[in-house]
Short mmCIF file of C-alpha atoms and ligand atoms in Angstrom, two decimals:
data_model
loop_
_atom_site.label_atom_id
_atom_site.label_comp_id
_atom_site.label_asym_id
_atom_site.label_seq_id
_atom_site.Cartn_x
_atom_site.Cartn_y
_atom_site.Cartn_z
CA MET S 246 5.86 -1.43 32.37
CA LYS S 247 8.73 -3.93 31.06
CA THR S 248 11.90 -2.74 29.98
CA VAL S 249 13.20 -4.62 27.06
CA VAL S 250 17.06 -5.14 27.50
CA THR S 251 19.71 -5.73 24.84
CA ASP S 252 23.39 -6.19 25.31
CA THR S 253 24.08 -3.11 27.04
CA ARG S 254 27.57 -2.63 25.57
CA ARG S 255 26.37 -2.09 22.08
CA PRO S 256 24.36 0.93 20.57
CA LYS S 257 20.79 -0.26 20.86
CA VAL S 258 18.87 0.76 17.52
CA VAL S 259 15.11 0.78 18.00
CA ILE S 260 13.03 0.30 14.50
CA ILE S 261 9.49 1.10 14.49
CA GLY S 262 7.75 -0.32 11.39
CA GLY S 263 8.36 -3.65 9.47
CA GLY S 264 7.46 -2.07 6.11
CA PHE S 265 9.66 -1.47 3.41
CA GLY S 266 11.62 1.08 5.15
CA GLY S 267 12.06 -0.38 8.34
CA LEU S 268 12.95 -3.76 7.06
CA GLU S 269 15.71 -2.38 4.63
CA ALA S 270 17.20 -0.38 7.76
CA ALA S 271 17.27 -3.61 9.85
CA LYS S 272 19.13 -5.49 7.11
CA ALA S 273 21.59 -2.96 6.25
CA LEU S 274 22.42 -3.06 9.97
CA ALA S 275 23.32 -6.82 9.76
CA HIS S 276 26.92 -6.87 10.23
CA ALA S 277 27.01 -3.78 12.50
CA PRO S 278 28.02 -4.04 15.99
CA VAL S 279 24.52 -2.70 17.26
CA ASP S 280 21.68 -4.82 19.06
CA ILE S 281 18.25 -3.97 17.05
CA VAL S 282 14.47 -4.06 18.11
CA LEU S 283 12.17 -4.04 15.37
CA VAL S 284 8.76 -3.51 16.71
CA ASP S 285 5.45 -3.54 14.41
CA ARG S 286 1.85 -3.92 15.32
CA GLN S 287 1.36 -6.52 12.68
CA ASN S 288 3.50 -9.79 12.75
CA HIS S 289 3.86 -9.60 8.95
CA HIS S 290 5.41 -7.55 6.26
CA CYS S 291 2.85 -6.48 3.53
CA PHE S 292 3.78 -6.29 -0.12
CA GLN S 293 1.26 -3.32 -0.67
CA PRO S 294 1.70 -2.89 -4.38
CA LEU S 295 -0.17 -6.26 -4.75
CA LEU S 296 -3.04 -5.68 -2.19
CA TYR S 297 -5.55 -4.69 -4.68
CA GLN S 298 -5.20 -8.30 -6.28
CA VAL S 299 -6.07 -9.58 -2.74
CA ALA S 300 -8.98 -7.37 -2.77
CA THR S 301 -10.30 -8.24 -6.08
CA ALA S 302 -9.91 -12.11 -5.31
CA ALA S 303 -6.80 -12.87 -7.67
CA LEU S 304 -4.38 -13.34 -5.05
CA SER S 305 -4.68 -14.88 -1.18
CA PRO S 306 -3.55 -12.72 1.74
CA ALA S 307 -0.42 -15.27 2.47
CA ASP S 308 0.73 -14.70 -1.28
CA ILE S 309 1.63 -11.14 -0.34
CA ALA S 310 2.54 -11.28 3.16
CA TRP S 311 5.51 -12.84 5.43
CA PRO S 312 6.06 -12.91 9.00
CA ILE S 313 8.74 -10.37 9.89
CA ARG S 314 10.02 -12.55 12.42
CA SER S 315 10.97 -15.39 9.64
CA ILE S 316 12.32 -12.56 7.16
CA LEU S 317 14.88 -11.70 10.07
CA SER S 318 15.14 -14.89 11.57
CA ARG S 319 18.83 -15.39 10.65
CA GLN S 320 19.95 -12.08 11.48
CA GLU S 321 21.34 -12.51 15.19
CA ASN S 322 21.51 -8.87 16.07
CA VAL S 323 17.81 -8.15 15.72
CA ARG S 324 14.88 -9.13 18.10
CA VAL S 325 11.42 -8.74 16.65
CA LEU S 326 8.50 -7.68 18.86
CA MET S 327 4.79 -7.33 18.07
CA ALA S 328 3.38 -4.28 19.67
CA GLN S 329 1.88 -1.04 19.04
CA VAL S 330 4.04 1.98 19.66
CA SER S 331 1.94 4.87 21.38
CA GLY S 332 4.58 7.26 22.23
CA ILE S 333 8.17 8.30 22.61
CA ASP S 334 10.21 9.94 25.54
CA VAL S 335 12.49 11.81 23.49
CA ALA S 336 14.46 13.06 26.68
CA ALA S 337 14.83 9.57 28.16
CA LYS S 338 15.39 8.07 24.69
CA ILE S 339 12.61 5.40 25.33
CA VAL S 340 9.87 4.05 22.92
CA ARG S 341 6.53 3.31 24.67
CA ALA S 342 4.76 0.30 23.30
CA GLY S 343 1.89 -1.04 25.03
CA GLU S 344 3.55 -2.69 28.68
CA LEU S 345 6.88 -2.35 26.83
CA SER S 346 9.72 0.32 27.36
CA LEU S 347 12.32 0.20 24.45
CA PRO S 348 15.52 2.15 25.16
CA TYR S 349 17.35 3.58 22.16
CA ASP S 350 20.48 5.16 21.09
CA TYR S 351 19.46 5.32 17.58
CA LEU S 352 15.60 5.38 16.50
CA VAL S 353 14.55 4.55 12.90
CA LEU S 354 10.74 5.83 12.60
CA ALA S 355 9.32 3.90 9.73
CA THR S 356 5.71 3.80 10.28
CA GLY S 357 4.19 4.98 6.98
CA VAL S 358 1.18 6.55 6.07
CA MET S 359 -2.77 5.80 6.56
CA HIS S 360 -5.89 7.00 4.56
CA SER S 361 -6.75 10.45 4.73
CA TYR S 362 -10.73 11.24 4.31
CA PHE S 363 -9.97 15.26 4.20
CA GLY S 364 -11.54 15.72 7.66
CA HIS S 365 -14.50 13.11 7.15
CA ASP S 366 -13.34 9.96 8.93
CA GLU S 367 -16.69 9.10 9.33
CA TRP S 368 -16.48 7.92 5.62
CA ALA S 369 -14.11 5.36 6.53
CA ASN S 370 -16.72 2.82 7.53
CA VAL S 371 -18.55 2.99 4.27
CA ALA S 372 -15.62 3.76 2.05
CA PRO S 373 -12.78 1.27 3.22
CA GLY S 374 -9.43 2.18 1.98
CA LEU S 375 -6.66 -0.18 0.97
CA LYS S 376 -3.66 -0.29 3.23
CA SER S 377 -3.51 -3.54 4.92
CA ILE S 378 -4.13 -7.26 4.51
CA GLU S 379 -7.23 -6.61 6.53
CA ASP S 380 -8.71 -3.68 4.34
CA ALA S 381 -7.88 -5.92 1.54
CA ARG S 382 -10.03 -8.68 2.96
CA LEU S 383 -12.81 -6.40 4.18
CA ILE S 384 -13.07 -4.93 0.58
CA ARG S 385 -12.94 -8.48 -1.12
CA GLY S 386 -15.85 -9.51 1.13
CA ARG S 387 -18.00 -6.40 0.48
CA PHE S 388 -17.34 -6.62 -3.50
CA LEU S 389 -18.01 -10.39 -3.63
CA LEU S 390 -21.14 -9.96 -1.34
CA ALA S 391 -22.31 -7.30 -3.33
CA PHE S 392 -23.01 -9.85 -6.40
CA GLU S 393 -24.59 -12.61 -4.09
CA ARG S 394 -26.98 -9.89 -2.60
CA ALA S 395 -28.03 -8.66 -5.99
CA GLU S 396 -28.52 -12.57 -6.87
CA ILE S 397 -31.22 -12.66 -4.73
CA ALA S 398 -32.48 -8.66 -4.57
CA ASP S 399 -36.18 -8.47 -5.29
CA ASP S 400 -36.10 -5.42 -7.08
CA GLU S 401 -34.24 -3.57 -9.88
CA LYS S 402 -33.14 -0.44 -8.08
CA THR S 403 -31.59 -2.43 -5.31
CA ARG S 404 -29.87 -4.53 -8.02
CA ARG S 405 -28.59 -1.76 -9.59
CA ARG S 406 -27.18 -0.33 -6.38
CA LEU S 407 -25.50 -3.46 -5.75
CA LEU S 408 -23.96 -4.10 -8.91
CA THR S 409 -22.55 -0.32 -8.94
CA PHE S 410 -18.97 -0.20 -7.63
CA VAL S 411 -17.37 3.41 -6.95
CA VAL S 412 -13.58 3.78 -6.62
CA VAL S 413 -12.50 7.27 -5.41
CA GLY S 414 -9.12 8.33 -6.31
CA GLY S 415 -7.28 8.26 -9.68
CA GLY S 416 -3.79 7.40 -8.61
CA PRO S 417 -2.40 3.89 -9.51
CA THR S 418 -4.13 2.20 -6.58
CA GLY S 419 -7.44 3.62 -7.76
CA VAL S 420 -6.66 2.84 -11.48
CA GLU S 421 -5.36 -0.70 -10.55
CA MET S 422 -8.46 -1.16 -8.60
CA ALA S 423 -11.11 -0.43 -11.12
CA GLY S 424 -9.18 -2.19 -13.92
CA SER S 425 -9.50 -5.27 -11.74
CA ILE S 426 -13.22 -4.90 -10.58
CA ALA S 427 -13.93 -4.76 -14.31
CA GLU S 428 -12.23 -7.63 -15.20
CA VAL S 429 -13.73 -9.62 -12.32
CA ALA S 430 -17.19 -8.72 -13.46
CA ASN S 431 -16.91 -8.96 -17.21
CA ARG S 432 -15.08 -12.04 -17.22
CA THR S 433 -14.33 -14.18 -14.11
CA LEU S 434 -17.94 -14.01 -12.75
CA ARG S 435 -19.79 -13.95 -16.20
CA SER S 436 -21.31 -17.40 -16.02
CA ASP S 437 -21.41 -17.95 -12.39
CA PHE S 438 -24.89 -16.22 -11.46
CA ARG S 439 -28.57 -17.19 -12.73
CA GLU S 440 -30.71 -13.93 -12.09
CA ILE S 441 -27.94 -11.46 -12.56
CA ASP S 442 -25.58 -10.87 -15.47
CA PRO S 443 -22.29 -9.37 -13.56
CA ALA S 444 -20.97 -7.99 -16.84
CA THR S 445 -23.85 -5.19 -16.55
CA SER S 446 -21.88 -3.92 -13.13
CA ARG S 447 -21.37 -0.42 -13.21
CA ILE S 448 -17.92 0.75 -12.32
CA VAL S 449 -17.01 4.33 -11.77
CA LEU S 450 -13.61 5.90 -11.02
CA ILE S 451 -13.73 9.34 -9.57
CA GLU S 452 -10.86 11.60 -9.39
CA ALA S 453 -11.04 15.29 -8.38
CA GLY S 454 -7.96 16.36 -10.42
CA PRO S 455 -7.99 16.94 -14.15
CA ARG S 456 -6.54 13.58 -15.13
CA LEU S 457 -5.97 10.08 -14.01
CA LEU S 458 -2.09 9.05 -12.66
CA PRO S 459 -0.77 12.67 -11.99
CA ALA S 460 2.70 11.09 -11.24
CA PHE S 461 3.00 9.79 -15.02
CA PRO S 462 3.27 11.82 -18.41
CA GLU S 463 -0.03 13.01 -19.67
CA ASN S 464 0.27 10.40 -22.71
CA LEU S 465 0.21 7.75 -20.37
CA ALA S 466 -2.43 8.90 -18.32
CA ARG S 467 -4.52 9.21 -21.25
CA TYR S 468 -3.88 5.56 -22.53
CA ALA S 469 -4.64 4.45 -18.87
CA GLN S 470 -7.95 6.28 -19.31
CA THR S 471 -8.96 4.75 -22.36
CA ALA S 472 -7.79 1.12 -21.54
CA LEU S 473 -10.19 1.55 -18.64
CA GLU S 474 -13.16 2.69 -20.48
CA LYS S 475 -12.51 0.08 -23.09
CA MET S 476 -13.07 -2.32 -20.20
CA GLY S 477 -16.50 -0.72 -19.19
CA VAL S 478 -15.15 1.60 -16.42
CA GLU S 479 -16.56 5.26 -16.37
CA VAL S 480 -13.97 7.74 -15.54
CA LEU S 481 -15.29 11.00 -13.83
CA LEU S 482 -12.36 13.67 -13.61
CA LYS S 483 -12.65 17.05 -12.09
CA THR S 484 -15.17 15.54 -9.61
CA ALA S 485 -14.69 15.92 -5.93
CA VAL S 486 -16.71 13.87 -3.60
CA THR S 487 -18.54 15.65 -1.08
CA SER S 488 -19.97 13.03 1.03
CA CYS S 489 -19.86 8.96 1.34
CA ASP S 490 -22.82 7.08 3.02
CA ARG S 491 -24.14 3.71 3.13
CA ASP S 492 -26.01 4.12 0.02
CA GLY S 493 -23.56 5.78 -2.57
CA VAL S 494 -21.47 9.08 -3.01
CA SER S 495 -22.32 12.60 -3.65
CA PHE S 496 -20.53 15.25 -5.47
CA ALA S 497 -21.13 18.76 -6.49
CA ASP S 498 -23.43 17.92 -9.55
CA GLY S 499 -24.67 14.42 -9.04
CA ARG S 500 -24.87 11.15 -6.85
CA ILE S 501 -24.10 7.68 -7.49
CA ASP S 502 -25.94 5.03 -5.54
CA SER S 503 -23.65 2.19 -4.81
CA ALA S 504 -23.32 -0.35 -1.91
CA THR S 505 -19.54 -0.76 -2.66
CA VAL S 506 -17.48 2.30 -2.30
CA ILE S 507 -13.60 1.91 -2.09
CA TRP S 508 -11.43 4.99 -1.11
CA ALA S 509 -8.20 5.48 -3.07
CA ALA S 510 -7.59 8.91 -2.34
CA GLY S 511 -5.47 11.03 0.10
CA VAL S 512 -2.88 9.69 2.92
CA ALA S 513 -1.99 11.11 6.19
CA ALA S 514 1.03 10.41 7.74
CA SER S 515 1.14 7.94 10.99
CA PRO S 516 1.15 9.85 14.42
CA ALA S 517 4.80 9.55 14.95
CA GLY S 518 5.80 13.29 14.00
CA ARG S 519 3.56 14.02 17.17
CA TRP S 520 5.46 11.64 19.48
CA ILE S 521 8.47 13.51 18.88
CA GLU S 522 7.27 16.93 18.33
CA ALA S 523 9.09 17.21 15.07
CA GLU S 524 7.97 19.57 12.15
CA HIS S 525 5.93 18.33 9.50
CA ASP S 526 4.30 18.82 6.71
CA ARG S 527 0.44 19.36 5.93
CA ALA S 528 -0.07 15.64 5.52
CA GLY S 529 1.73 14.81 8.95
CA ARG S 530 5.22 13.80 7.19
CA ILE S 531 8.30 14.61 9.16
CA LYS S 532 10.64 17.02 7.63
CA VAL S 533 14.08 15.64 7.66
CA ASN S 534 17.48 16.72 7.09
CA SER S 535 19.78 15.55 4.15
CA ASP S 536 20.88 12.51 6.18
CA LEU S 537 17.14 11.64 7.02
CA SER S 538 17.72 12.65 10.55
CA VAL S 539 15.06 14.67 12.43
CA PRO S 540 16.37 18.52 12.87
CA GLN S 541 17.71 19.04 16.09
CA GLN S 542 17.32 15.22 17.10
CA PRO S 543 20.31 14.04 15.48
CA ASN S 544 19.70 10.11 16.67
CA ILE S 545 16.47 9.83 15.41
CA PHE S 546 15.95 9.04 11.37
CA VAL S 547 12.83 8.74 9.54
CA ALA S 548 12.63 6.20 6.55
CA GLY S 549 9.85 5.52 3.96
CA ASP S 550 6.66 7.46 3.42
CA LEU S 551 6.62 8.88 6.77
CA ALA S 552 9.66 11.20 5.79
CA SER S 553 9.09 14.44 3.98
CA ALA S 554 12.12 14.63 1.79
CA HIS S 555 12.92 16.52 -1.55
CA ASP S 556 15.19 15.56 -4.70
CA LYS S 557 17.76 18.19 -5.59
CA ALA S 558 15.19 20.17 -7.86
CA GLY S 559 13.15 20.56 -4.70
CA HIS S 560 10.50 18.27 -5.77
CA PRO S 561 8.72 16.08 -2.93
CA LEU S 562 9.94 12.18 -3.13
CA PRO S 563 6.85 10.09 -3.64
CA GLY S 564 5.47 7.84 -1.51
CA VAL S 565 6.57 4.43 -3.01
CA ALA S 566 8.24 1.33 -2.07
CA PRO S 567 11.69 2.26 -3.69
CA VAL S 568 12.20 5.48 -1.99
CA ALA S 569 11.14 3.64 1.45
CA LYS S 570 13.77 0.78 0.68
CA GLN S 571 16.64 3.33 -0.37
CA MET S 572 15.92 5.28 2.74
CA GLY S 573 15.97 2.43 4.76
CA ARG S 574 19.07 1.12 3.50
CA TYR S 575 20.65 4.56 3.94
CA VAL S 576 19.75 4.98 7.25
CA GLY S 577 20.89 1.57 8.24
CA LYS S 578 24.54 2.08 6.55
CA LEU S 579 24.68 5.52 8.45
CA ILE S 580 23.97 4.11 11.90
CA ALA S 581 26.40 1.24 11.04
CA ALA S 582 29.23 3.72 9.93
CA ARG S 583 28.53 5.50 13.26
CA ALA S 584 28.74 2.32 15.37
CA GLU S 585 32.01 1.79 13.72
CA HIS S 586 33.38 4.98 14.23
CA ARG S 587 33.48 5.39 10.59
CA PRO S 588 32.48 8.94 8.89
CA ASP S 589 29.00 9.31 7.80
CA PRO S 590 27.87 8.38 4.13
CA LYS S 591 27.24 11.72 1.70
CA PRO S 592 23.88 12.93 1.96
CA PHE S 593 20.58 10.63 0.89
CA VAL S 594 20.09 10.88 -2.97
CA TYR S 595 16.90 8.94 -4.31
CA ARG S 596 17.60 7.10 -7.61
CA HIS S 597 14.40 6.96 -9.53
CA TYR S 598 14.26 3.96 -11.91
CA GLY S 599 10.82 4.37 -13.09
CA ASP S 600 6.90 4.27 -12.46
CA LEU S 601 4.45 1.26 -13.30
CA ALA S 602 1.00 0.97 -13.01
CA THR S 603 -1.08 -1.94 -14.44
CA VAL S 604 -5.03 -1.14 -15.82
CA GLY S 605 -5.70 -4.70 -16.28
CA ARG S 606 -4.77 -7.75 -18.11
CA LYS S 607 -2.80 -7.29 -21.13
CA ALA S 608 -2.60 -3.45 -20.25
CA ALA S 609 -0.16 -1.39 -18.15
CA VAL S 610 1.83 1.89 -18.37
CA VAL S 611 5.44 1.94 -17.72
CA LYS S 612 7.78 4.82 -17.67
CA LEU S 613 11.59 3.98 -17.34
CA GLY S 614 13.70 7.16 -17.90
CA ARG S 615 12.89 7.96 -21.68
CA LEU S 616 11.47 4.48 -22.28
CA GLU S 617 7.57 4.21 -22.18
CA LEU S 618 5.94 0.94 -22.50
CA THR S 619 1.89 0.64 -22.74
CA GLY S 620 -0.32 -2.73 -23.72
CA PHE S 621 0.81 -6.12 -23.38
CA ILE S 622 4.45 -5.47 -23.18
CA GLY S 623 3.73 -3.02 -20.35
CA TRP S 624 1.73 -5.62 -18.53
CA LEU S 625 4.64 -8.14 -18.92
CA PHE S 626 7.33 -5.84 -17.62
CA TRP S 627 4.93 -4.99 -14.94
CA SER S 628 4.42 -8.41 -13.95
CA VAL S 629 8.05 -9.42 -14.18
CA ALA S 630 9.15 -6.42 -11.93
CA HIS S 631 6.46 -7.34 -9.26
CA VAL S 632 7.35 -11.10 -9.14
CA TYR S 633 11.09 -10.13 -9.02
CA PHE S 634 10.56 -7.73 -6.03
CA LEU S 635 8.60 -10.42 -3.81
CA ILE S 636 10.12 -11.99 -0.72
CA GLY S 637 11.15 -15.63 -1.14
CA ILE S 638 11.24 -18.09 -4.00
CA ARG S 639 8.04 -19.98 -3.28
CA ASN S 640 5.91 -16.60 -3.30
CA ARG S 641 7.37 -15.68 -6.54
CA PHE S 642 6.62 -19.00 -7.95
CA VAL S 643 3.19 -19.27 -6.33
CA ILE S 644 2.09 -15.76 -7.70
CA ALA S 645 3.84 -16.30 -11.40
CA VAL S 646 1.83 -19.59 -11.61
CA THR S 647 -1.45 -18.09 -10.29
CA TRP S 648 -0.99 -15.18 -12.89
CA LEU S 649 -0.33 -17.41 -15.73
CA TRP S 650 -3.25 -19.53 -14.73
CA SER S 651 -5.58 -16.30 -14.32
CA TYR S 652 -4.37 -15.15 -17.77
CA LEU S 653 -5.14 -18.31 -19.56
CA THR S 654 -8.54 -18.92 -17.88
CA PHE S 655 -9.62 -15.70 -16.46
CA ARG S 656 -10.35 -17.48 -13.38
CA ARG S 657 -9.71 -16.07 -9.72
CA GLY S 658 -8.80 -18.57 -6.88
CA ALA S 659 -9.20 -16.38 -3.76
CA ARG S 660 -13.18 -15.53 -4.17
CA LEU S 661 -13.62 -16.10 -0.64
CA ILE S 662 -16.11 -14.21 1.44
CA SER S 663 -14.45 -14.55 5.20
CA VAL S 664 -15.27 -11.42 6.74
CA PRO S 665 -18.63 -10.81 8.70
CA ASP S 666 -19.82 -7.86 7.08
CA GLN S 667 -23.35 -6.52 7.15
CA ARG S 668 -23.04 -3.39 4.97
CA ALA S 669 -23.76 -4.55 1.70
CA HIS S 670 -27.60 -4.92 2.80
CA THR S 671 -30.43 -5.42 0.09
C1 LIG J 217 -2.82 -0.05 -2.21
C2 LIG J 217 -1.12 0.18 -2.35
C3 LIG J 217 -0.62 0.23 -3.56
C4 LIG J 217 0.58 0.59 -3.61
N1 LIG J 217 1.16 0.26 -4.89
C5 LIG J 217 2.50 0.82 -5.01
C6 LIG J 217 3.13 0.48 -6.27
O1 LIG J 217 2.63 0.04 -7.13
N2 LIG J 217 4.49 0.78 -6.28
C7 LIG J 217 5.04 1.27 -5.49
O2 LIG J 217 6.41 1.41 -5.54
N3 LIG J 217 4.49 1.80 -4.28
C8 LIG J 217 3.25 1.30 -3.98
N4 LIG J 217 2.75 1.78 -2.83
C9 LIG J 217 3.27 2.47 -1.72
C10 LIG J 217 4.15 1.62 -1.07
O3 LIG J 217 3.84 0.59 -0.68
C11 LIG J 217 4.64 2.61 0.33
O4 LIG J 217 5.48 3.60 -0.34
C12 LIG J 217 5.56 1.91 1.04
O5 LIG J 217 4.93 0.81 1.74
C13 LIG J 217 6.14 2.47 2.19
O6 LIG J 217 7.08 1.90 3.19
P1 LIG J 217 7.04 2.24 4.60
O7 LIG J 217 8.16 1.47 4.95
O8 LIG J 217 7.30 3.74 4.64
O9 LIG J 217 5.77 1.91 5.21
P2 LIG J 217 4.91 0.58 5.33
O10 LIG J 217 5.23 -0.08 4.20
O11 LIG J 217 3.15 1.07 5.13
O12 LIG J 217 5.22 0.18 6.63
C14 LIG J 217 4.83 0.96 7.93
C15 LIG J 217 4.72 -0.26 9.04
O13 LIG J 217 4.72 0.21 10.33
C16 LIG J 217 3.90 -0.38 11.05
N5 LIG J 217 3.20 0.36 12.04
C17 LIG J 217 2.44 1.78 11.83
N6 LIG J 217 2.32 2.16 13.10
C18 LIG J 217 2.94 1.58 14.02
C19 LIG J 217 2.78 1.84 15.34
N7 LIG J 217 2.18 2.56 15.99
N8 LIG J 217 3.28 0.68 15.92
C20 LIG J 217 4.09 -0.30 15.44
N9 LIG J 217 3.91 -0.33 14.25
C21 LIG J 217 3.57 0.37 13.52
C22 LIG J 217 2.75 -0.86 10.09
O14 LIG J 217 2.25 -2.09 10.67
C23 LIG J 217 3.67 -1.10 8.91
O15 LIG J 217 3.96 -2.51 9.01
C24 LIG J 217 1.49 1.24 -2.84
C25 LIG J 217 0.70 1.44 -1.34
C26 LIG J 217 -0.56 1.15 -1.50
C27 LIG J 217 -1.19 1.38 0.08
#
């Protein structure tokens, strides 16, 4: 076991997770008299809102991911370590990460969430979820491979199964995935094959609830559904998937044969709540005080998707990037105040600026206070907002140019099948 020692005269802060929450916490501590260790099992920060574009070959992985080490390279009081945290000794104030022991005075848990298959973890192999660059590459490989295999399939039944794409879950990720798959099938690949017509693909979006986009107003959800249907996506509402296997999905009154099923329903928190034996909700999110500390553990804070927090009206805060960023920033400022012997900031209050989701090229739904945007204007707003929130001028430029190019030509540059995967068999 190797103990990571920092300057012992200053408070030691360990941040677990270099996502939106952890990164903002580290940045907010830039000028504080503390020594920070930020530990993440990946070497990169991923801009998850654009993962679906990697999964559907619009963007390359490096366009939406940046080495955490490089993002924080100019911040002298932080050390970045790549390691998987497996437990925390709360009494001894030590984080365990493989062979490493990381002592702390303040601990920030920002490990986010994972997919939940509602007790059916065996579905993960056949219906991958979208959470990381690896997931996106896996989905992109399966998705493109399905067309390749359909091109050489001997019989119509196999071809139909290969050209049927099912997305489970009608939240923003499911809507964006389904819309993007439809665009690739109907436009990008239209003239690339000789035996098959990709535009005859069947794309089905399955949602257990009564409507798509439950976080959006009903009229915008209806708009999104109509826009998807115009693109050829079948939307099945009030349909709970009862099983997933390598040949498709089943539900109470039917079955769809499909070689490509994508899971965009349900999240479960990382096991961090168990590491510190904290109270958590049904999804595993840790319940926090109004200063985002863990009850009875005043030096442990939670930021981002892992936190179960509520607004003033008692509604749970959504698992979105602005919540994670605001929480991370708040926790960083609070720890800085304590390190400088200043009073704590006021309790955390989340400021909600709006909700955005895109349905495809030229169509998006945007809700900003009372303002609602749809169609091309909504899509333009969505594009500008996402470019603005990316890290680094190079990525902003590359993505803006890539989108403009795709918009004008319907082309997608990242159509590589680079992950060995035998599942989409014929
Ligand atoms: C496909 C998709 C689309 C989305 N679209 C949007 C959108 O359009 N708008 C929006 O606002 N939000 C969107 N979100 C949600 C948003 O991305 C999350 O709310 C946000 O990433 C949460 O930040 P976080 O810091 O809590 O967790 P994350 O960003 O998930 O970061 C967690 C970090 O912890 C690390 N980690 C986890 N476990 C360990 C461990 N044991 N040891 C070491 N490191 C660990 C991970 O590697 C990761 O880097 C989307 C999410 C997904 C998955």
